[in-house]
Tab-separated table of C-alpha atoms and ligand atoms in Angstrom:
chain	number	residue	atom	x	y	z
D	487	UNK	CA	-27.441	-11.655	-4.159
D	488	UNK	CA	-28.428	-12.095	-0.503
D	489	UNK	CA	-28.641	-8.694	1.131
D	490	UNK	CA	-30.427	-9.582	4.341
D	491	UNK	CA	-27.123	-9.482	6.167
D	492	UNK	CA	-24.126	-7.614	4.832
D	493	UNK	CA	-20.659	-7.679	6.340
D	494	UNK	CA	-17.732	-6.248	4.418
D	495	UNK	CA	-14.124	-5.640	5.308
D	496	UNK	CA	-10.947	-3.937	4.290
D	497	UNK	CA	-7.835	-5.945	5.067
D	498	UNK	CA	-4.681	-3.860	4.700
D	499	UNK	CA	-1.221	-5.299	5.208
D	500	UNK	CA	0.775	-2.931	7.437
D	501	UNK	CA	3.943	-3.024	5.370
D	502	UNK	CA	4.333	0.616	4.388
D	503	UNK	CA	2.705	4.001	4.181
D	504	UNK	CA	-1.050	4.139	3.601
D	505	UNK	CA	-1.788	3.897	-0.107
D	506	UNK	CA	-4.589	5.750	-1.799
D	507	UNK	CA	-5.731	2.364	-3.207
D	508	UNK	CA	-6.413	1.215	0.363
D	509	UNK	CA	-8.724	4.191	0.887
D	510	UNK	CA	-10.440	3.424	-2.425
D	511	UNK	CA	-11.071	-0.223	-1.490
D	512	UNK	CA	-12.062	0.735	2.065
D	513	UNK	CA	-14.504	3.325	0.756
D	514	UNK	CA	-16.298	0.867	-1.513
D	515	UNK	CA	-16.640	-1.727	1.252
D	516	UNK	CA	-17.741	0.972	3.689
D	517	UNK	CA	-20.412	2.256	1.286
D	518	UNK	CA	-21.831	-1.164	0.596
D	519	UNK	CA	-22.071	-2.077	4.289
D	520	UNK	CA	-23.600	1.265	5.266
D	521	UNK	CA	-26.071	1.194	2.407
D	522	UNK	CA	-27.422	-2.155	3.529
D	523	UNK	CA	-27.364	-1.469	7.248
D	524	UNK	CA	-24.551	-3.975	7.640
D	525	UNK	CA	-21.169	-3.960	9.330
D	526	UNK	CA	-17.813	-2.833	8.018
D	527	UNK	CA	-14.766	-4.547	9.507
D	528	UNK	CA	-11.114	-3.525	9.493
D	529	UNK	CA	-8.741	-6.472	9.643
D	530	UNK	CA	-4.969	-6.222	9.754
D	531	UNK	CA	-3.263	-8.810	7.538
D	532	UNK	CA	0.179	-8.921	9.106
D	533	UNK	CA	1.189	-12.495	8.349
D	534	UNK	CA	4.366	-11.202	6.697
D	535	UNK	CA	6.149	-10.707	10.008
D	536	UNK	CA	9.355	-9.426	8.427
D	537	UNK	CA	7.649	-6.546	6.624
D	538	UNK	CA	4.756	-5.675	8.946
D	539	UNK	CA	5.173	-2.952	11.547
D	540	UNK	CA	3.004	-1.565	14.332
D	541	UNK	CA	3.891	1.926	13.109
D	542	UNK	CA	2.554	1.209	9.637
D	543	UNK	CA	-0.668	-0.156	11.140
D	544	UNK	CA	-1.059	2.979	13.262
D	545	UNK	CA	-0.504	5.280	10.301
D	546	UNK	CA	-2.891	3.333	8.030
D	547	UNK	CA	-5.685	3.488	10.594
D	548	UNK	CA	-5.083	7.198	11.177
D	549	UNK	CA	-5.090	7.868	7.427
D	550	UNK	CA	-8.404	6.047	6.935
D	551	UNK	CA	-9.879	7.974	9.846
D	552	UNK	CA	-8.622	11.179	8.282
D	553	UNK	CA	-10.586	10.209	5.165
D	554	UNK	CA	-13.689	10.177	7.344
D	555	UNK	CA	-14.123	6.409	7.327
D	556	UNK	CA	-15.146	4.513	10.438
D	557	UNK	CA	-15.434	0.802	11.059
D	558	UNK	CA	-17.639	-1.201	13.375
D	559	UNK	CA	-15.022	-3.790	14.255
D	560	UNK	CA	-11.251	-3.714	14.151
D	561	UNK	CA	-8.077	-4.003	16.200
D	562	UNK	CA	-8.608	-0.543	17.689
D	563	UNK	CA	-12.332	-0.837	18.452
D	564	UNK	CA	-12.656	-4.558	19.137
D	565	UNK	CA	-15.751	-6.546	18.228
D	566	UNK	CA	-17.301	-9.996	18.552
D	567	UNK	CA	-15.113	-11.677	15.898
D	568	UNK	CA	-11.678	-10.647	17.189
D	569	UNK	CA	-8.796	-10.620	17.362
D	570	UNK	CA	-8.678	-8.524	14.188
D	571	UNK	CA	-4.928	-8.774	13.704
D	572	UNK	CA	-3.852	-11.945	11.928
D	573	UNK	CA	-0.607	-12.215	13.880
D	574	UNK	CA	-2.776	-12.870	16.952
D	575	UNK	CA	-4.695	-15.680	15.258
D	576	UNK	CA	-1.934	-18.164	14.316
D	577	UNK	CA	-3.362	-21.037	16.358
D	578	UNK	CA	-6.669	-20.680	14.481
D	579	UNK	CA	-4.957	-21.047	11.087
D	580	UNK	CA	-2.879	-23.981	12.325
D	581	UNK	CA	-6.031	-25.865	13.333
D	582	UNK	CA	-7.616	-25.300	9.912
D	583	UNK	CA	-4.448	-26.351	8.127
D	584	UNK	CA	-4.499	-29.549	10.215
D	585	UNK	CA	-8.048	-30.229	8.999
D	586	UNK	CA	-6.983	-29.878	5.375
D	587	UNK	CA	-4.030	-32.192	5.943
D	588	UNK	CA	-6.302	-34.764	7.552
D	589	UNK	CA	-8.761	-34.654	4.655
D	590	UNK	CA	-5.953	-34.808	2.097
D	591	UNK	CA	-6.873	-31.399	0.647
D	592	UNK	CA	-3.453	-30.104	1.613
D	593	UNK	CA	-0.090	-31.855	1.810
D	594	UNK	CA	3.308	-31.405	3.362
D	595	UNK	CA	5.979	-30.326	0.948
D	596	UNK	CA	9.631	-30.924	1.825
D	597	UNK	CA	11.140	-29.504	-1.366
D	598	UNK	CA	14.170	-27.341	-0.749
D	599	UNK	CA	14.383	-23.803	-2.171
D	600	UNK	CA	17.134	-25.111	-4.503
D	601	UNK	CA	14.907	-27.843	-5.918
D	602	UNK	CA	12.032	-25.387	-6.402
D	603	UNK	CA	14.357	-22.997	-8.199
D	604	UNK	CA	15.600	-25.774	-10.516
D	605	UNK	CA	12.005	-26.719	-11.227
D	606	UNK	CA	11.132	-23.108	-12.111
D	607	UNK	CA	14.140	-22.713	-14.365
D	608	UNK	CA	13.171	-25.902	-16.216
D	609	UNK	CA	9.547	-24.756	-16.513
D	610	UNK	CA	10.629	-21.378	-17.835
D	611	UNK	CA	12.932	-23.011	-20.369
D	612	UNK	CA	10.066	-25.219	-21.531
D	613	UNK	CA	7.766	-22.181	-21.795
D	614	UNK	CA	5.456	-23.553	-19.099
D	615	UNK	CA	3.823	-21.423	-16.396
D	616	UNK	CA	5.558	-21.705	-12.997
D	617	UNK	CA	3.642	-24.197	-10.876
D	618	UNK	CA	4.597	-26.658	-8.170
D	619	UNK	CA	5.023	-30.026	-9.906
D	620	UNK	CA	3.503	-32.144	-7.143
D	621	UNK	CA	6.615	-34.173	-6.280
D	622	UNK	CA	5.761	-34.391	-2.561
D	623	UNK	CA	2.269	-35.631	-3.390
D	624	UNK	CA	3.855	-38.894	-4.466
D	625	UNK	CA	5.352	-39.653	-1.053
D	626	UNK	CA	3.929	-42.471	1.045
D	627	UNK	CA	2.782	-41.866	4.627
D	628	UNK	CA	5.974	-43.620	5.843
D	629	UNK	CA	8.171	-41.398	3.718
D	630	UNK	CA	6.485	-38.277	5.081
D	631	UNK	CA	6.801	-39.558	8.668
D	632	UNK	CA	10.476	-40.374	8.086
D	633	UNK	CA	11.261	-36.905	6.747
D	634	UNK	CA	9.375	-35.249	9.572
D	635	UNK	CA	11.141	-37.386	12.171
D	636	UNK	CA	14.465	-36.416	10.610
D	637	UNK	CA	13.516	-32.771	11.251
D	638	UNK	CA	13.262	-31.782	7.588
D	639	UNK	CA	11.534	-28.414	7.285
D	640	UNK	CA	8.289	-28.415	5.305
D	641	UNK	CA	5.503	-26.144	4.123
D	642	UNK	CA	1.832	-27.063	3.740
D	643	UNK	CA	0.493	-26.738	0.208
D	644	UNK	CA	-2.982	-26.656	-1.248
D	645	UNK	CA	-4.014	-29.650	-3.340
D	646	UNK	CA	-5.259	-28.462	-6.731
D	647	UNK	CA	-7.161	-30.732	-9.141
D	648	UNK	CA	-5.156	-31.901	-12.166
D	649	UNK	CA	-7.930	-31.115	-14.576
D	650	UNK	CA	-11.102	-29.137	-14.879
D	651	UNK	CA	-12.027	-25.503	-14.673
D	652	UNK	CA	-12.690	-23.222	-11.747
D	653	UNK	CA	-15.356	-20.586	-12.319
D	654	UNK	CA	-15.023	-17.394	-10.320
D	655	UNK	CA	-18.291	-15.483	-10.336
D	656	UNK	CA	-17.370	-11.857	-10.091
D	657	UNK	CA	-20.308	-9.594	-9.276
D	658	UNK	CA	-19.298	-7.150	-11.963
D	659	UNK	CA	-17.374	-9.207	-14.510
D	660	UNK	CA	-19.581	-12.274	-14.409
D	661	UNK	CA	-18.052	-15.762	-14.605
D	662	UNK	CA	-14.277	-15.916	-15.093
D	663	UNK	CA	-12.835	-19.339	-15.936
D	664	UNK	CA	-9.477	-20.645	-14.765
D	665	UNK	CA	-8.050	-24.001	-15.851
D	666	UNK	CA	-6.920	-25.809	-12.718
D	667	UNK	CA	-3.666	-26.628	-14.468
D	668	UNK	CA	-2.861	-22.895	-14.341
D	669	UNK	CA	-3.535	-22.656	-10.597
D	670	UNK	CA	-0.483	-23.151	-8.397
D	671	UNK	CA	-0.438	-25.492	-5.419
D	672	UNK	CA	-0.228	-22.545	-3.115
D	673	UNK	CA	1.749	-22.620	0.113
D	674	UNK	CA	-0.772	-22.292	2.953
D	675	UNK	CA	1.561	-22.634	5.933
D	676	UNK	CA	5.187	-21.510	5.673
D	677	UNK	CA	8.060	-23.516	7.152
D	678	UNK	CA	8.045	-21.252	10.221
D	679	UNK	CA	4.452	-22.315	10.918
D	680	UNK	CA	2.972	-18.957	9.870
D	681	UNK	CA	0.051	-18.944	7.419
D	682	UNK	CA	0.224	-17.242	4.042
D	683	UNK	CA	-2.242	-14.570	3.012
D	684	UNK	CA	-4.431	-17.105	1.175
D	685	UNK	CA	-5.209	-19.394	4.101
D	686	UNK	CA	-5.527	-16.611	6.678
D	687	UNK	CA	-7.721	-14.531	4.382
D	688	UNK	CA	-10.188	-17.340	3.660
D	689	UNK	CA	-10.364	-18.579	7.256
D	690	UNK	CA	-10.909	-15.055	8.538
D	691	UNK	CA	-13.491	-14.065	5.957
D	692	UNK	CA	-15.409	-17.179	6.930
D	693	UNK	CA	-15.049	-16.847	10.700
D	694	UNK	CA	-15.757	-13.117	10.570
D	695	UNK	CA	-18.867	-13.902	8.527
D	696	UNK	CA	-17.896	-11.604	5.679
D	697	UNK	CA	-20.603	-11.692	3.020
D	698	UNK	CA	-19.144	-9.468	0.289
D	699	UNK	CA	-15.531	-8.917	-0.688
D	700	UNK	CA	-14.678	-5.880	-2.794
D	701	UNK	CA	-10.952	-5.953	-3.433
D	702	UNK	CA	-8.346	-4.981	-5.986
D	703	UNK	CA	-8.145	-6.622	-9.382
D	704	UNK	CA	-4.656	-7.901	-8.537
D	705	UNK	CA	-6.342	-10.598	-6.433
D	706	UNK	CA	-8.450	-12.112	-9.240
D	707	UNK	CA	-5.896	-14.826	-9.904
D	708	UNK	CA	-5.964	-15.798	-6.213
D	709	UNK	CA	-9.722	-16.327	-6.292
D	710	UNK	CA	-9.556	-19.945	-7.621
D	711	UNK	CA	-7.281	-20.906	-4.724
D	712	UNK	CA	-9.646	-19.259	-2.293
D	713	UNK	CA	-12.696	-20.955	-3.812
D	714	UNK	CA	-10.949	-24.313	-3.548
D	715	UNK	CA	-10.338	-23.672	0.130
D	716	UNK	CA	-13.983	-22.732	0.687
D	717	UNK	CA	-15.114	-25.909	-1.003
D	718	UNK	CA	-12.622	-28.127	0.897
D	719	UNK	CA	-13.865	-26.674	4.174
D	720	UNK	CA	-17.479	-26.957	3.030
D	721	UNK	CA	-18.049	-23.240	3.480
D	722	UNK	CA	-20.123	-20.793	1.483
D	723	UNK	CA	-17.760	-18.278	-0.172
D	724	UNK	CA	-18.542	-14.561	0.020
D	725	UNK	CA	-19.660	-12.647	-3.070
D	726	UNK	CA	-16.610	-11.303	-4.887
D	727	UNK	CA	-16.100	-8.113	-6.837
D	728	UNK	CA	-12.669	-7.170	-8.115
D	729	UNK	CA	-12.139	-3.440	-8.421
D	730	UNK	CA	-10.085	-2.210	-11.373
D	731	UNK	CA	-6.601	-0.910	-10.660
D	732	UNK	CA	-6.240	2.850	-10.708
D	733	UNK	CA	-4.308	4.108	-13.718
D	734	UNK	CA	-2.394	7.137	-14.922
D	735	UNK	CA	-3.854	9.203	-17.750
D	736	UNK	CA	-1.545	7.229	-20.112
D	737	UNK	CA	-3.214	4.031	-18.759
D	738	UNK	CA	-0.055	2.789	-17.052
D	739	UNK	CA	-0.469	1.411	-13.540
D	740	UNK	CA	-0.329	3.951	-10.737
D	741	UNK	CA	2.926	3.290	-8.946
D	742	UNK	CA	4.704	4.791	-5.992
D	743	UNK	CA	7.887	4.969	-8.024
D	744	UNK	CA	6.384	7.405	-10.493
D	745	UNK	CA	3.292	8.908	-8.899
D	746	UNK	CA	2.168	10.276	-5.609
D	747	UNK	CA	0.097	7.445	-4.140
D	748	UNK	CA	0.314	7.973	-0.392
D	749	UNK	CA	-2.756	9.227	1.461
D	750	UNK	CA	-0.342	11.285	3.546
D	751	UNK	CA	0.944	12.960	0.397
D	752	UNK	CA	-2.518	14.250	-0.384
D	753	UNK	CA	-2.910	15.447	3.166
D	754	UNK	CA	0.486	17.158	3.098
D	755	UNK	CA	-0.392	18.831	-0.217
D	756	UNK	CA	-3.460	20.364	1.393
D	757	UNK	CA	-6.223	18.347	-0.194
D	758	UNK	CA	-9.333	18.134	1.937
D	759	UNK	CA	-10.315	14.597	2.914
D	760	UNK	CA	-13.869	15.161	1.632
D	761	UNK	CA	-12.483	16.074	-1.785
D	762	UNK	CA	-10.173	13.055	-1.882
D	763	UNK	CA	-12.968	10.697	-0.839
D	764	UNK	CA	-15.337	12.281	-3.355
D	765	UNK	CA	-12.702	11.845	-6.056
D	766	UNK	CA	-12.139	8.178	-5.137
D	767	UNK	CA	-15.880	7.542	-5.053
D	768	UNK	CA	-16.217	8.837	-8.618
D	769	UNK	CA	-13.501	6.402	-9.720
D	770	UNK	CA	-15.539	3.495	-8.329
D	771	UNK	CA	-18.897	4.845	-9.422
D	772	UNK	CA	-18.749	7.699	-11.972
D	773	UNK	CA	-21.333	10.483	-12.055
D	774	UNK	CA	-24.488	9.695	-13.983
D	775	UNK	CA	-25.622	12.020	-16.755
D	776	UNK	CA	-26.144	15.547	-15.476
D	777	UNK	CA	-25.303	14.621	-11.876
D	778	UNK	CA	-23.215	17.085	-9.878
D	779	UNK	CA	-19.878	15.424	-9.207
D	780	UNK	CA	-19.552	17.056	-5.816
D	781	UNK	CA	-20.806	14.398	-3.414
D	782	UNK	CA	-20.481	14.146	0.336
D	783	UNK	CA	-20.056	10.827	2.114
D	784	UNK	CA	-23.777	10.227	2.861
D	785	UNK	CA	-24.595	10.860	-0.813
D	786	UNK	CA	-21.744	8.563	-1.887
D	787	UNK	CA	-23.147	5.812	0.333
D	788	UNK	CA	-26.698	6.322	-0.930
D	789	UNK	CA	-25.893	6.201	-4.630
D	790	UNK	CA	-23.187	3.515	-4.695
D	791	UNK	CA	-24.056	0.736	-7.117
D	792	UNK	CA	-21.598	-2.144	-7.658
D	793	UNK	CA	-22.911	-2.514	-11.195
D	794	UNK	CA	-21.472	0.924	-11.990
D	795	UNK	CA	-17.915	-0.012	-11.036
D	796	UNK	CA	-15.938	0.433	-14.262
D	797	UNK	CA	-14.167	-2.626	-15.588
D	798	UNK	CA	-11.371	-0.776	-17.389
D	799	UNK	CA	-8.908	0.971	-15.065
D	800	UNK	CA	-10.307	4.339	-14.016
D	801	UNK	CA	-7.903	7.219	-14.561
D	802	UNK	CA	-6.468	8.834	-11.473
D	803	UNK	CA	-6.609	12.333	-12.873
D	804	UNK	CA	-4.928	14.768	-10.510
D	805	UNK	CA	-6.280	17.763	-12.434
D	806	UNK	CA	-9.771	16.580	-11.560
D	807	UNK	CA	-8.837	16.190	-7.915
D	808	UNK	CA	-7.462	19.749	-7.951
D	809	UNK	CA	-10.703	21.010	-9.454
D	810	UNK	CA	-12.841	19.201	-6.878
D	811	UNK	CA	-10.617	20.311	-4.022
D	812	UNK	CA	-10.867	23.928	-5.155
D	813	UNK	CA	-14.631	23.622	-5.205
D	814	UNK	CA	-14.674	22.216	-1.672
D	815	UNK	CA	-12.517	25.087	-0.450
D	816	UNK	CA	-14.688	27.706	-2.136
D	817	UNK	CA	-18.125	26.204	-1.725
D	818	UNK	CA	-18.061	24.222	1.480
D	819	UNK	CA	-15.768	26.007	3.912
D	820	UNK	CA	-17.081	29.041	5.765
D	821	UNK	CA	-14.368	31.320	7.224
D	822	UNK	CA	-14.399	29.524	10.575
D	823	UNK	CA	-14.008	26.061	9.121
D	824	UNK	CA	-11.436	27.365	6.668
D	825	UNK	CA	-9.277	28.604	9.546
D	826	UNK	CA	-9.762	25.326	11.337
D	827	UNK	CA	-8.659	23.378	8.263
D	828	UNK	CA	-5.567	25.530	7.813
D	829	UNK	CA	-4.730	24.958	11.434
D	830	UNK	CA	-5.149	21.207	11.161
D	831	UNK	CA	-3.153	21.116	7.964
D	832	UNK	CA	-0.038	23.006	8.916
D	833	UNK	CA	-0.128	25.001	12.078
D	834	UNK	CA	-1.310	22.671	14.760
D	835	UNK	CA	0.167	23.908	18.073
D	836	UNK	CA	2.399	20.840	18.204
D	837	UNK	CA	3.846	21.355	14.744
D	838	UNK	CA	4.178	25.097	15.174
D	839	UNK	CA	6.132	24.627	18.382
D	840	UNK	CA	8.607	22.349	16.646
D	841	UNK	CA	8.938	24.716	13.679
D	842	UNK	CA	9.446	27.689	15.989
D	843	UNK	CA	12.209	25.874	17.870
D	844	UNK	CA	13.994	25.143	14.640
D	845	UNK	CA	13.558	28.637	13.229
D	846	UNK	CA	14.305	30.771	16.310
D	847	UNK	CA	18.123	30.457	16.159
D	848	UNK	CA	18.088	31.575	12.513
D	849	UNK	CA	16.045	34.776	12.536
D	850	UNK	CA	16.447	38.361	13.688
D	851	UNK	CA	12.913	39.533	13.026
D	852	UNK	CA	9.707	37.552	13.033
D	853	UNK	CA	9.198	38.751	9.474
D	854	UNK	CA	12.178	36.579	8.479
D	855	UNK	CA	9.922	33.586	9.066
D	856	UNK	CA	7.993	33.993	5.817
D	857	UNK	CA	10.822	33.329	3.361
D	858	UNK	CA	12.552	30.903	5.721
D	859	UNK	CA	9.562	28.662	6.258
D	860	UNK	CA	7.617	29.028	3.014
D	861	UNK	CA	8.740	25.556	1.946
D	862	UNK	CA	6.889	23.991	4.886
D	863	UNK	CA	3.629	25.436	3.642
D	864	UNK	CA	4.080	24.592	-0.020
D	865	UNK	CA	3.470	21.659	-2.289
D	866	UNK	CA	5.917	21.314	-5.159
D	867	UNK	CA	8.732	23.875	-5.302
D	868	UNK	CA	9.602	25.984	-8.313
D	869	UNK	CA	13.223	24.941	-8.906
D	870	UNK	CA	15.506	25.330	-11.887
D	871	UNK	CA	18.804	23.644	-12.662
D	872	UNK	CA	20.495	26.884	-11.532
D	873	UNK	CA	19.059	26.324	-8.054
D	874	UNK	CA	21.588	23.495	-7.673
D	875	UNK	CA	24.618	25.416	-8.959
D	876	UNK	CA	25.538	26.905	-5.599
D	877	UNK	CA	26.249	23.435	-4.204
D	878	UNK	CA	29.786	22.064	-4.139
D	879	UNK	CA	28.853	18.718	-5.588
D	880	UNK	CA	29.316	17.888	-9.270
D	881	UNK	CA	26.195	17.266	-11.360
D	882	UNK	CA	26.658	13.497	-11.521
D	883	UNK	CA	27.067	13.111	-7.762
D	884	UNK	CA	23.950	15.215	-7.185
D	885	UNK	CA	21.916	12.980	-9.480
D	886	UNK	CA	23.385	9.900	-7.834
D	887	UNK	CA	22.736	11.086	-4.286
D	888	UNK	CA	19.170	12.215	-4.916
D	889	UNK	CA	18.247	9.131	-6.941
D	890	UNK	CA	19.722	6.669	-4.459
D	891	UNK	CA	18.016	8.361	-1.556
D	892	UNK	CA	14.513	7.793	-2.948
D	893	UNK	CA	14.697	3.999	-2.661
D	894	UNK	CA	16.673	4.147	0.593
D	895	UNK	CA	14.103	6.435	2.230
D	896	UNK	CA	11.336	4.089	1.157
D	897	UNK	CA	13.081	1.261	2.966
D	898	UNK	CA	13.153	3.068	6.311
D	899	UNK	CA	10.875	1.490	8.894
D	900	UNK	CA	10.585	4.777	10.781
D	901	UNK	CA	10.572	8.262	9.294
D	902	UNK	CA	12.589	10.490	11.582
D	903	UNK	CA	15.528	12.901	11.459
D	904	UNK	CA	18.046	10.376	12.828
D	905	UNK	CA	17.225	7.736	10.211
D	906	UNK	CA	17.146	10.295	7.413
D	907	UNK	CA	20.570	11.614	8.388
D	908	UNK	CA	21.912	8.082	8.467
D	909	UNK	CA	20.754	7.429	4.896
D	910	UNK	CA	22.374	10.588	3.567
D	911	UNK	CA	25.545	9.766	5.497
D	912	UNK	CA	25.704	6.291	3.952
D	913	UNK	CA	25.177	7.653	0.463
D	914	UNK	CA	27.867	10.295	1.007
D	915	UNK	CA	30.307	7.628	2.158
D	916	UNK	CA	29.552	5.429	-0.860
D	917	UNK	CA	30.136	8.399	-3.184
D	918	UNK	CA	33.285	9.270	-1.248
D	919	UNK	CA	32.033	12.780	-0.494
D	920	UNK	CA	31.565	14.793	2.655
D	921	UNK	CA	28.086	14.369	4.183
D	922	UNK	CA	27.834	18.172	4.439
D	923	UNK	CA	28.371	18.573	0.717
D	924	UNK	CA	25.915	15.822	-0.134
D	925	UNK	CA	23.313	17.405	2.127
D	926	UNK	CA	23.367	20.681	0.142
D	927	UNK	CA	21.446	19.526	-2.918
D	928	UNK	CA	18.938	17.945	-0.553
D	929	UNK	CA	18.477	21.358	1.039
D	930	UNK	CA	17.778	22.779	-2.413
D	931	UNK	CA	15.390	19.991	-3.430
D	932	UNK	CA	13.480	20.004	-0.148
D	933	UNK	CA	13.574	23.619	1.044
D	934	UNK	CA	14.234	25.442	-2.231
D	935	UNK	CA	17.388	27.062	-0.831
D	936	UNK	CA	20.944	25.822	-0.080
D	937	UNK	CA	20.530	26.823	3.570
D	938	UNK	CA	17.485	26.790	5.793
D	939	UNK	CA	16.297	25.406	9.089
D	940	UNK	CA	17.861	22.002	9.871
D	941	UNK	CA	17.362	19.713	6.906
D	942	UNK	CA	16.646	16.374	8.530
D	943	UNK	CA	14.061	17.804	10.916
D	944	UNK	CA	12.443	19.615	8.004
D	945	UNK	CA	12.226	16.370	6.085
D	946	UNK	CA	10.656	14.654	9.058
D	947	UNK	CA	8.122	17.476	9.396
D	948	UNK	CA	7.207	17.400	5.721
D	949	UNK	CA	6.647	13.662	5.763
D	950	UNK	CA	8.027	10.930	3.575
D	951	UNK	CA	5.495	11.361	0.768
D	952	UNK	CA	6.091	15.037	0.144
D	953	UNK	CA	9.842	14.527	0.427
D	954	UNK	CA	9.671	11.753	-2.180
D	955	UNK	CA	7.694	14.020	-4.465
D	956	UNK	CA	10.167	16.913	-4.149
D	957	UNK	CA	13.119	14.604	-4.689
D	958	UNK	CA	11.442	13.150	-7.738
D	959	UNK	CA	10.825	16.625	-9.146
D	960	UNK	CA	14.456	17.582	-8.579
D	961	UNK	CA	15.663	14.363	-10.206
D	962	UNK	CA	13.438	14.931	-13.240
D	963	UNK	CA	14.805	18.433	-13.515
D	964	UNK	CA	18.436	17.298	-13.355
D	965	UNK	CA	17.931	14.286	-15.595
D	966	UNK	CA	16.342	11.069	-14.375
D	967	UNK	CA	18.799	8.162	-14.455
D	968	UNK	CA	18.363	5.372	-16.956
D	969	UNK	CA	17.539	1.960	-15.515
D	970	UNK	CA	21.117	0.916	-16.121
D	971	UNK	CA	22.578	3.970	-14.399
D	972	UNK	CA	20.365	3.415	-11.386
D	973	UNK	CA	21.384	-0.225	-11.191
D	974	UNK	CA	25.060	0.746	-11.319
D	975	UNK	CA	24.621	3.338	-8.608
D	976	UNK	CA	22.673	0.936	-6.424
D	977	UNK	CA	25.426	-1.626	-6.871
D	978	UNK	CA	27.953	1.024	-5.835
D	979	UNK	CA	26.030	1.687	-2.642
D	980	UNK	CA	25.597	-2.027	-1.938
D	981	UNK	CA	29.323	-2.679	-2.526
D	982	UNK	CA	30.239	0.071	-0.172
D	983	UNK	CA	27.918	-1.267	2.537
D	984	UNK	CA	29.527	-4.687	2.286
D	985	UNK	CA	33.005	-3.198	2.450
D	986	UNK	CA	32.373	-1.287	5.695
L	391	LIG	N1	-4.075	-7.952	2.636
L	391	LIG	C1	-4.524	-7.828	1.289
L	391	LIG	C2	-4.081	-6.468	0.776
L	391	LIG	O1	-3.207	-5.907	1.331
L	391	LIG	C3	-6.024	-7.977	1.216
L	391	LIG	C4	-6.531	-8.510	-0.076
L	391	LIG	C5	-7.974	-8.908	0.045
L	391	LIG	O2	-8.798	-8.001	0.225
L	391	LIG	O3	-8.280	-10.089	-0.013
L	391	LIG	O4	-4.545	-5.918	-0.176
């Protein structure tokens, strides 16, 4: 492995809230670059224009900063290889796609979505893996020119050999073989002219002179496509290491649906960033025999060894995070820093001002604040099924409203009181109930009481991740819906939306 020059990167797609997996991948790339005196780059992969938002980018960067990570180049700090946002680099990708077309390593594909769907159905029926069948490769130059002149939309696809094996050399797993017949002729440029992840990622890693790529295991199957692109362009590919996916103690995949996975959740719960980073570092590089597991960032950087990255999915064990966090609070925070942390966590002047405004109309003595606001300074709430009895809504409607809201809240581009209220209003309408009545169980789930300071503002203040967690707890308590029930309820909501 050439270590004379090391450049690594993390390349998040700004399509949602910052995921703890992004911090994990960023940390590993950060450590490797720092350890070798190299550079660590942050690149924003926002080629999916429909799902990418500036707000998500802002929150992801802030969350990584909160973790204590810094980067040498990125959209916020600039650098010699910019721009660092893929949406600002479209002309670059177009010129590289043109090169591939000219060399015959990519081709224009005019197949309609209907034809591709028919092809997939037939492949599925025949028990074959889904793969583009190469129809447009058979067209003559005249045929292609004719279709283009007629204004037929097309995508640009990667040419993949019909036979042979691609060997992906993973730094940790060693050689991994892929039959070319199992590699799809990937779309490189979409019909709107925008690149897909695969083309943009390879072009950027090359142009940004990235030497080592540490990324999630879910990208292993993309590696053959990427290696083909490197070879077509005549470029040296970076070293690759695929990090195992984080898992639950039962070995299932960590998923937002079932687990807290947002960095902001951990912040809202009052975990210290040092503890979270320490915890993530141990997942990528477990403690050696007899080593103290409490490690600060410089120590994490010093000791990181890619050969220690586990191959089996490391368990994201929240009990361990709790234990580490407790140790950080007890062993690393003197009274002054403790106060400072508490302030940062929950009582920043800005937040306190907002809370005070909301609480003032509802109290007679300042001492009323404690019980009224306790929910804002808590993690999970101790609720029982009786907690929901004071609400006017029947048990089924409560389960429906809470369950439907989880997915609807996740879809919101912006997390604020107005949007939150709109979601609850829509659900109430679909259930044919009064919005006020539907809001009650939300009060209970979120604040622990059927009345409190204004609900939607409280939800905004708590943040989407903690709200999701409290809703999920309430739903579990009241009886989580079966898959079928949830589908029915979602259909009910969708039908209602169409009708209005
Ligand atoms: N944009 C991809 C992601 O969101 C990056 C994958 C890679 O590192 O190649 O994970």
